[in-house]
Amino acid sequence: MLRMFKGDKSFIPRTISVSQFMIGKGLRYHSFQIGYFLWGYLLLLFLFWVIFMVFYSLSFRIVRDWVVGWLGEGGVLMAVALLTYLCLLITAATIFRDYDFPKNAISINNRNVYLVFSYFWFFVGLPMGVFSAISRILRTMAVGALMLPRIDHSVMPDGFQRFDRGFNAYICYLHVQIAYRNPVLRVFCQILSDGTRQNRERKWTCSAQARARWFLALTLVRNPQLASDRKPGGVEAPQPVQGGCVKHGDVKIEVGRYGLIQDK
């Protein structure tokens, strides 16, 4: 919310557009937050129980022998995967690197060797892709379980956040709060309101007749052509360029060369 107060809305997905319906959707934020927190607590409790049972099952000899045998057979695959990973790093830093460019620049030397290496790497990296997919699923499940109580983070990937109703409720709630609780906007509106109220509360200290005569004289000074439309014996229109004065009863207005008005 502080980032939105500063005008930073970069974390809001572009697929979520601002509309009037955000007022209704934002009302669901508090209930969704409590529901997500409860389900996240139960899910994490279940996951911790499963992990505890897995480690507890290692105390049995049958399970322990099976795990040791599986690690012994899979140790070869793990060693091959580690060697291939190191091979990629070494070749990228030595054979395929063009030393005429710095390290932060993407440059390829020996392109023919690179093409041949990429062809054979397709068959070598296929088993690694299978195990990497399994690892990706497990890590996604773990992160999703940990982030389920966090309604301010969507568990959906980019482009699909609008399907996360909890995250949408949170974004709508932020927009509503920014529209009505922004401290900068509220202070600005308060300053305008105070200034308008002070202008309205100003009172004329003189009598109403003096005020009317003042505005009449000021109008005639600024618009001399209106003096001819008044009744005979009225105020004589002065020339604003040459300066002069206007008399009306006991009110006298002098006009200087630059339009300065003085009350005598």
Coordinates of N, CA and C in Angstrom, one line a residue, residues 10 19-20 39 90 109 119 201 213 229:
S10 N 3.8 -0.9 -10.2 CA 4.4 -1.8 -11.1 C 4.2 -3.3 -10.7
S19 N -11.9 -0.7 -12.3 CA -13.3 -0.5 -12.7 C -14.1 -0.3 -11.4
Q20 N -15.4 0.1 -11.6 CA -16.3 0.3 -10.5 C -16.6 -0.9 -9.7
W39 N -6.8 -22.4 5.8 CA -6.5 -23.5 4.9 C -5.0 -23.7 4.8
I90 N 32.2 -25.6 -17.6 CA 33.6 -25.6 -18.1 C 33.7 -25.2 -19.6
N109 N 32.6 -18.4 -29.4 CA 33.7 -18.7 -30.2 C 33.6 -20.2 -30.6
Y119 N 23.9 -30.6 -30.6 CA 23.2 -31.8 -31.2 C 23.3 -33.0 -30.3
E201 N -15.8 32.8 4.7 CA -16.1 33.4 6.0 C -15.6 34.8 6.1
R213 N -21.4 51.3 -3.3 CA -20.8 52.4 -3.9 C -19.4 52.1 -4.4
D229 N -24.8 55.5 -19.9 CA -26.1 54.8 -19.8 C -26.8 55.1 -18.4

